[in-house]
Short mmCIF file of C-alpha atoms in Angstrom, two decimals:
data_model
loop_
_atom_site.label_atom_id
_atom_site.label_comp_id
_atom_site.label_asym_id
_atom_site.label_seq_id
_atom_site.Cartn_x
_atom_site.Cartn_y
_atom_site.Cartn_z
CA UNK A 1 95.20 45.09 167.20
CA UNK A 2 96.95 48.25 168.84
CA UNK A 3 95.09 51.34 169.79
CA UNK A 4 96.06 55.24 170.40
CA UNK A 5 94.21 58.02 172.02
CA UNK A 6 92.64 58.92 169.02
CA UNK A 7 91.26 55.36 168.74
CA UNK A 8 90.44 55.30 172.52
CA UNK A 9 88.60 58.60 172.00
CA UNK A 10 86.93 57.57 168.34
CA UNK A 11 85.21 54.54 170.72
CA UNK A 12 84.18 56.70 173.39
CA UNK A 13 82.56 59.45 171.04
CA UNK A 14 80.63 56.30 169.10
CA UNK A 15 79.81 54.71 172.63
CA UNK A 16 78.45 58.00 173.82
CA UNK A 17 76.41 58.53 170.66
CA UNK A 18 75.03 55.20 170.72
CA UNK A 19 74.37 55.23 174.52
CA UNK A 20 72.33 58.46 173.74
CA UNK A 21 70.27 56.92 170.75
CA UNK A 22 70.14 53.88 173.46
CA UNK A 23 68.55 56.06 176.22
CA UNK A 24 66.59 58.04 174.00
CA UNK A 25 64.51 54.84 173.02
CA UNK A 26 64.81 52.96 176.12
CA UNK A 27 66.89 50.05 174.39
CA UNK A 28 70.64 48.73 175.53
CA UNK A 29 72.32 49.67 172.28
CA UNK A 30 73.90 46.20 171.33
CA UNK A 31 72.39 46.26 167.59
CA UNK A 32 73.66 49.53 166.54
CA UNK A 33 77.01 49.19 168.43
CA UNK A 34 78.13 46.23 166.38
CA UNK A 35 77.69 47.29 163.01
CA UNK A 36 79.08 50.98 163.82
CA UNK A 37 82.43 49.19 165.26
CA UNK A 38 82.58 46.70 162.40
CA UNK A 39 81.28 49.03 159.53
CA UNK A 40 82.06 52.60 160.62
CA UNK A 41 85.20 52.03 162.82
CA UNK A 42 86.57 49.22 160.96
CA UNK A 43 86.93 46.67 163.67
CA UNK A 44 87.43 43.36 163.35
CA UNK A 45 83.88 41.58 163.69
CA UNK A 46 84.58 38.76 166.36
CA UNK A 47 86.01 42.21 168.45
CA UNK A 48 82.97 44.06 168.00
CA UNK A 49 81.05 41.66 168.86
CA UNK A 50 82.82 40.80 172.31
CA UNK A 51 83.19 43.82 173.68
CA UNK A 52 79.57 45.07 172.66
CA UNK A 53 78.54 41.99 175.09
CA UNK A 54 80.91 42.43 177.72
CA UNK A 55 79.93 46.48 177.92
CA UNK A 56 76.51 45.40 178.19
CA UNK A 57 77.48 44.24 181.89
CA UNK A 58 78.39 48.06 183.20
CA UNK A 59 75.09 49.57 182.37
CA UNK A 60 72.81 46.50 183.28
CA UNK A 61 74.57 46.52 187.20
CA UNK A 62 73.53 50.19 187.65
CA UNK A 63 69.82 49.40 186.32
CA UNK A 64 69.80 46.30 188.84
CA UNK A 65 71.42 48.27 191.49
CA UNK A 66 69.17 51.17 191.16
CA UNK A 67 66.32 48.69 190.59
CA UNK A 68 66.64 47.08 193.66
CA UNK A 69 65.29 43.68 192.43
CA UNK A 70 64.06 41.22 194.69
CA UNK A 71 63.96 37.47 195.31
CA UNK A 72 60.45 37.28 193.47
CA UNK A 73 61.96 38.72 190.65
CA UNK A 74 64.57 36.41 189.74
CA UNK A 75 62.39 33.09 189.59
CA UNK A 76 61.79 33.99 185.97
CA UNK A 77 64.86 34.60 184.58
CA UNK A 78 66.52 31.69 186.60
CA UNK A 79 64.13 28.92 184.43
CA UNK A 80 65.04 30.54 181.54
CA UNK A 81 69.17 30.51 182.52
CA UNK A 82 69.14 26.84 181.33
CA UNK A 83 68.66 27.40 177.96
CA UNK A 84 70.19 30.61 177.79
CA UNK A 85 73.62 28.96 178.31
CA UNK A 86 73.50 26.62 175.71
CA UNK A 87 72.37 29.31 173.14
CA UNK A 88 74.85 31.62 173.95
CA UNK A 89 77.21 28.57 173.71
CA UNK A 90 75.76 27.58 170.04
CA UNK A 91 76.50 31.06 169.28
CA UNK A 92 79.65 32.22 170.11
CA UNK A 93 80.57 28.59 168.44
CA UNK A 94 79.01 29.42 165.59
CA UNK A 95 81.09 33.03 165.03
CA UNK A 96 84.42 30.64 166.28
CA UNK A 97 84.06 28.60 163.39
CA UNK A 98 83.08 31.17 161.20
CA UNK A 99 86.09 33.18 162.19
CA UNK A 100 88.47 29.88 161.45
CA UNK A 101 87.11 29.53 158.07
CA UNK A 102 89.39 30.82 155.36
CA UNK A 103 88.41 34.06 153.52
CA UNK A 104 86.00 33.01 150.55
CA UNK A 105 86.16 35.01 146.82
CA UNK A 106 83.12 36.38 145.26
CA UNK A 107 83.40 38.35 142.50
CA UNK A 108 87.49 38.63 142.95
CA UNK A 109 86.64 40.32 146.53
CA UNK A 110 87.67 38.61 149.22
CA UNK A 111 85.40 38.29 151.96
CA UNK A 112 85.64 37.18 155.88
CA UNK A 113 82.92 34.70 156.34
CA UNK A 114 82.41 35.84 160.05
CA UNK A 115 81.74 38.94 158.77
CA UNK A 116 79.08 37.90 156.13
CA UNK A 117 77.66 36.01 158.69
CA UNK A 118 77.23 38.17 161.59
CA UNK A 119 75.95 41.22 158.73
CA UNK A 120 73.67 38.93 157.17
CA UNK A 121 71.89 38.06 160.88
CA UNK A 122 71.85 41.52 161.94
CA UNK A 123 70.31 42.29 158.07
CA UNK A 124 67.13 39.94 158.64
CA UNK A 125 66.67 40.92 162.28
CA UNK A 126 66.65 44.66 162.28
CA UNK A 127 64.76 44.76 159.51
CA UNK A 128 61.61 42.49 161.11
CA UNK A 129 62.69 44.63 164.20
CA UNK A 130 61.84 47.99 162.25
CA UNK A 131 59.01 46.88 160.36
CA UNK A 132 57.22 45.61 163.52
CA UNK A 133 58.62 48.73 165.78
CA UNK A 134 56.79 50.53 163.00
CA UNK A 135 53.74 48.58 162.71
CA UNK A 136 53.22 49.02 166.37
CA UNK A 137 53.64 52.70 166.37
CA UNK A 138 49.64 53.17 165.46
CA UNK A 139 49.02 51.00 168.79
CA UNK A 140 48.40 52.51 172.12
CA UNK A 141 50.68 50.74 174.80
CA UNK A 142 47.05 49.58 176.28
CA UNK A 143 46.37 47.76 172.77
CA UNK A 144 49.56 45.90 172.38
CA UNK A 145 49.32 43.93 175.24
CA UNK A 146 48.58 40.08 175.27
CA UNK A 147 49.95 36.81 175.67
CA UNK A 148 49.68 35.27 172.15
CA UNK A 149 52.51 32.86 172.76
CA UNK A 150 51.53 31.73 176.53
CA UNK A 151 48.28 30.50 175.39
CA UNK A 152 48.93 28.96 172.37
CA UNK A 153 51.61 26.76 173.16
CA UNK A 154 50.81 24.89 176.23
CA UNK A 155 53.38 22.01 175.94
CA UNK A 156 53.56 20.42 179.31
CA UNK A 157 55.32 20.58 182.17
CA UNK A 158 53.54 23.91 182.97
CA UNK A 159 54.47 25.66 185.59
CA UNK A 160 53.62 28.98 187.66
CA UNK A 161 55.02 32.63 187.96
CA UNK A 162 51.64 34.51 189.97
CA UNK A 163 53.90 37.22 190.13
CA UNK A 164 54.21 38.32 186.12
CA UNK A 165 51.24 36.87 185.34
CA UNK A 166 47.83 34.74 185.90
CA UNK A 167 47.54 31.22 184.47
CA UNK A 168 49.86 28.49 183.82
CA UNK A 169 53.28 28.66 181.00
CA UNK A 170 54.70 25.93 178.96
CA UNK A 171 58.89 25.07 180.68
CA UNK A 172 59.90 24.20 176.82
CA UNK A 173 58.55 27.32 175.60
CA UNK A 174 60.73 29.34 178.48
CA UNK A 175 63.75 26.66 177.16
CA UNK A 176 63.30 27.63 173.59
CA UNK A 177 62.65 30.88 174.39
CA UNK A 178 65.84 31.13 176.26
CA UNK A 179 68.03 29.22 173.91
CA UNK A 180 66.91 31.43 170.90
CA UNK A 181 68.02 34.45 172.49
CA UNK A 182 71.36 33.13 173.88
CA UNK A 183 71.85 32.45 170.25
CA UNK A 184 71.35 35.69 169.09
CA UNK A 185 73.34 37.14 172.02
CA UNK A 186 76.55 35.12 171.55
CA UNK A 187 76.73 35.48 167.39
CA UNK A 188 75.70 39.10 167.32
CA UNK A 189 76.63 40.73 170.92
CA UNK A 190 73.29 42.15 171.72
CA UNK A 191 72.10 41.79 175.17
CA UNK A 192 68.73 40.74 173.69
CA UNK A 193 66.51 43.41 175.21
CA UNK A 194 65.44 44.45 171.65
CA UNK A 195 63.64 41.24 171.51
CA UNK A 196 63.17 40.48 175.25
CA UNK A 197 60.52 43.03 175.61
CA UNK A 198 58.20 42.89 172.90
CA UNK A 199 58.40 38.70 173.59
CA UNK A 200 57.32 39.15 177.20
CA UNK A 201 54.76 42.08 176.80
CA UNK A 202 53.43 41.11 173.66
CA UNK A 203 54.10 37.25 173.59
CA UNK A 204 53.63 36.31 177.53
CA UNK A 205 51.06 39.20 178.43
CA UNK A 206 53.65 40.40 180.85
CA UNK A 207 52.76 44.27 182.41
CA UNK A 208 55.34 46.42 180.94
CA UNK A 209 56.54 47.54 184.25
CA UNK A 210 56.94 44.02 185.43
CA UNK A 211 58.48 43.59 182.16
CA UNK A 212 61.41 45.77 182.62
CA UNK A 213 62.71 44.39 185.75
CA UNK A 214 62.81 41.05 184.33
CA UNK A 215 64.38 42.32 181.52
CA UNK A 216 66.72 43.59 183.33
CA UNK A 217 68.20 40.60 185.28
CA UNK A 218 67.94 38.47 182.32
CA UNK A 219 69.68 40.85 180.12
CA UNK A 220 72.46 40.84 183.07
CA UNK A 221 72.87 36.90 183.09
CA UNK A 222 72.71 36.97 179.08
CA UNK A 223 75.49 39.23 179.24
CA UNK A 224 77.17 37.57 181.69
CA UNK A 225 77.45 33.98 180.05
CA UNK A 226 77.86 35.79 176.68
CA UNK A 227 81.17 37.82 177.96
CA UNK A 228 82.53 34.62 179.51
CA UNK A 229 82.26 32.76 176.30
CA UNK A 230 83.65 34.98 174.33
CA UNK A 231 86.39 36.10 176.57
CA UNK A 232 86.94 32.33 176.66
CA UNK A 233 87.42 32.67 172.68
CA UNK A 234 89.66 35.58 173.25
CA UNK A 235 87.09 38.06 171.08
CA UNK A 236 87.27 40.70 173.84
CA UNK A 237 89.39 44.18 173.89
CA UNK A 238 89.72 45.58 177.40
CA UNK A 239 90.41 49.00 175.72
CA UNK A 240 87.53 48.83 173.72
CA UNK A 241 85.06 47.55 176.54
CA UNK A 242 86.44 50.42 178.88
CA UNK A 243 86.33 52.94 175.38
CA UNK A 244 82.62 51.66 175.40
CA UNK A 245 81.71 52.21 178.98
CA UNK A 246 82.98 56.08 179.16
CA UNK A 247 81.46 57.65 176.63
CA UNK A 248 78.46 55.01 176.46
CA UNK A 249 77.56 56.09 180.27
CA UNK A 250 77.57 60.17 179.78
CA UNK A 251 74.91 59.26 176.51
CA UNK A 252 72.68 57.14 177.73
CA UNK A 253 72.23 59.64 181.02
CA UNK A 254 71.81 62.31 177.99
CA UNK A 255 69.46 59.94 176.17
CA UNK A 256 67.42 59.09 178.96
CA UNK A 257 67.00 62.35 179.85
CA UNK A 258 65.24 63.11 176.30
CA UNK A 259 63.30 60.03 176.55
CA UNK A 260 61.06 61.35 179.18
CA UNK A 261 60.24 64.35 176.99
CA UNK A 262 59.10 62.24 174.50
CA UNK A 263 55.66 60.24 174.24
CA UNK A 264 56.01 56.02 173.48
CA UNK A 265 54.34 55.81 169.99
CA UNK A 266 56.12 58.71 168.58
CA UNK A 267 59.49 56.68 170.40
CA UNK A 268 58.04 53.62 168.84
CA UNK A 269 58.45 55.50 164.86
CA UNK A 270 61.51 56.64 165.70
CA UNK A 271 63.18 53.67 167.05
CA UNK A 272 61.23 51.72 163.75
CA UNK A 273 63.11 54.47 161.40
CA UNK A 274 66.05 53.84 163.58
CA UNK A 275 66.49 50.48 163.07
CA UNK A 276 65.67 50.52 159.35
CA UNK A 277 68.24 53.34 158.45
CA UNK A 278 70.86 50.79 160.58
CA UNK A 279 69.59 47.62 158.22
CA UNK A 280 69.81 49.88 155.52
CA UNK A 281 73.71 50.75 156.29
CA UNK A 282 73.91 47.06 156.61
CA UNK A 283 72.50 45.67 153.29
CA UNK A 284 74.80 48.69 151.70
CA UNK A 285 77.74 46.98 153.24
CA UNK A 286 76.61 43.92 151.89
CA UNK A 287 76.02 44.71 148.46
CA UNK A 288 79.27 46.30 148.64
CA UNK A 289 80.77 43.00 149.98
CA UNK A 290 79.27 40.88 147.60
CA UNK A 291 79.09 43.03 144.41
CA UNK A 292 83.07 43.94 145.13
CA UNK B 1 95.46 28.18 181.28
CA UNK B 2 95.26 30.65 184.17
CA UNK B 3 96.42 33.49 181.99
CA UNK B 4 92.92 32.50 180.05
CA UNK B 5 90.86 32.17 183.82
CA UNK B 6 92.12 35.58 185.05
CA UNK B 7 91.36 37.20 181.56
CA UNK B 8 87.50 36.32 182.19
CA UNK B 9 87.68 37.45 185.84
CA UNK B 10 88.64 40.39 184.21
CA UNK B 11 86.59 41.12 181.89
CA UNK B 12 83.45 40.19 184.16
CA UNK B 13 84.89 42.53 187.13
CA UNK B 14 85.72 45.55 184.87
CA UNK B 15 82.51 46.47 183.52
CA UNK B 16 80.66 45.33 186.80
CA UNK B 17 82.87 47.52 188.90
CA UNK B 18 82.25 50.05 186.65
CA UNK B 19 78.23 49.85 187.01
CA UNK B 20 78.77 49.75 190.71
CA UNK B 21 80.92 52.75 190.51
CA UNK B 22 78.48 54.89 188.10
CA UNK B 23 75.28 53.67 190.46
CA UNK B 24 77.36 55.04 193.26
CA UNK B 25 78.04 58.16 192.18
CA UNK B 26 74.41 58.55 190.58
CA UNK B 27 73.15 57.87 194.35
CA UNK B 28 75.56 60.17 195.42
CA UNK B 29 74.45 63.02 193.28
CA UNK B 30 71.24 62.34 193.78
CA UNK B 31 71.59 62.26 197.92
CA UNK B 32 73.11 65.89 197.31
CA UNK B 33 71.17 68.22 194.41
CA UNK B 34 67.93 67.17 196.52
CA UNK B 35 66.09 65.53 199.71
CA UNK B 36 64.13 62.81 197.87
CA UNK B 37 64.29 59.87 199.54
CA UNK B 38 65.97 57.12 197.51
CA UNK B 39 62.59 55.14 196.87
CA UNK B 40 61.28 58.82 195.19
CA UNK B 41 63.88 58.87 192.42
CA UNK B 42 63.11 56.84 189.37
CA UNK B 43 65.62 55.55 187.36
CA UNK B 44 65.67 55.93 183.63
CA UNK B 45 65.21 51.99 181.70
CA UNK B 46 68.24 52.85 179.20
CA UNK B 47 69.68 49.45 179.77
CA UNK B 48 66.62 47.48 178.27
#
């Protein structure tokens, strides 16, 4: 797939938009930046996909840079590397054999099955995404917090992290945990910050501050293993990646800058509206795919 | 084989080098429009 100027500058202008949106709500941008290069820009799906995950690496090093993260900070995310590997592996399998598959025929269309795929994933999961971003919106930051998942499941080993929070953790859960999202990051592209934070403030009664950080360098290593996979695949565009990282910069500084004027549950509505309108677009596209 | 090896360097270094780059030149701004000490400024969590 060649690309001009125009195409270079097309990517740039939707990287900048969807850095802004990205700043704006405090989120990396991976789940409207896949759909908008597939739907909007007509790019293949197993391209959009690749280079959403590899830009992903650009912004997360200046965050950890100007983060300054310390030792403490990565014992967390390390545990949870394990079986982030293999689910980014299952993942970017998954979209390889989907992309081998030949084209299928519904109603005299004919259809990519990667495509279906990868739409029908991002359908289901912005859609519980904006439904609970919504839900939460009527909840002070104070009131969301908890550790519903931590205490539930206490499959042994257990182990300790006194820095993120009191009391003991189930390994497995941090392995399933981790394997999930790797999942989700190698078929879809996301970084997996979406989900990341509401699991470890909500699930694992993580302080939102302590939160981010880890976050952070999780998001990096999920990005990390998810661009070597799929560069291994050969599902990444330089071009678009560096297309991505111009214009995605300038917005997010632009979006970030907004964010602070704005207060967190009228950021939570928005981002819940946000990521309805974008499962919307997407359950258009797939009517449209599989009505023909 | 290699062709495939440096391809992954590359697409690992590019954006990396990149977020080095922009933190740079952030710091670097930052060092200049004021005198806050580095530990002052807070950076905004767009990359969650």
């Amino acid at each position: 797939m060649g690309f001009g100027l125009i195409d270079f500058i097309t990517i740039s202008l939707a990287g900048g938009l969807i850095g802004f949106l990205a700043g704006m709500f405090g989120v990396g941008g991976g789940f409207l930046l896949v759909p908008i290069l597939n739907i909007v820009l007509g790019i293949p799906m197993e391209l959009a996909v690749g280079a959403s995950a590899c830009q992903v690496l650009g912004p997360a090093t200046t965050s950890l840079l100007a983060r300054k993260i310390k030792v403490r900070d990565l014992s967390f995310p390390l545990v949870i590397t394990g079986g982030l590997l293999l689910g980014v592996i299952a993942g970017t399998s998954i979209l390889e054999h989907a992309k081998e598959l030949a084209a299928i025929s519904i109603n005299g269309k004919t259809i990519i099955v990667a495509d279906l795929v990868v739409l029908v994933f991002y359908f289901l999961m912005l859609l519980g995404l904006g439904v609970l971003s919504l839900r939460s919106a009527h909840h002070s930051d104070a009131e969301l917090t908890g550790a519903v998942f931590k205490d539930r499941f206490q499959l042994p080993p257990l182990a300790r992290f006194p820095e993120l929070f009191d009391g003991k953790i189930s390994l497995p859960l941090i392995a399933w945990f981790g394997l999930g999202l790797g999942f989700v990051s190698g078929l879809l592209g996301i970084s997996g910050g979406i989900l990341l934070l509401p699991t470890l403030i909500l699930g694992l009664g993580i302080t939102t501050h302590r939160a981010i950080t880890c976050s952070l360098v999780i998001v990096w290593i999920v990005a990390f293993q998810s661009t070597i996979a799929h560069a291994w695949h050969g599902n990444i565009s330089i071009i678009i990646v560096i297309a991505l990282l111009v214009g995605g910069t300038v917005g997010a500084r632009l979006g970030s800058d907004l964010n602070a004027r704005l207060k967190g549950l009228q950021l939570r509505k928005q981002l819940g509206w946000l990521l309805l309108s974008v499962a919307l677009m997407i359950g258009t596209r797939l009517v449209f795919l599989l009505a023909g | 084989m290699l062709d495939k090896i440096f391809f992954i360097i590359a697409c690992i270094i590019i954006p990396v080098l990149w977020g080095v780059i922009v933190n740079w030149l952030f710091n670097l701004w930052q060092d200049r429009s004021s005198n806050r000490s580095d530990d002052d400024y807070i950076f905004p969590d767009y990359q969650i």
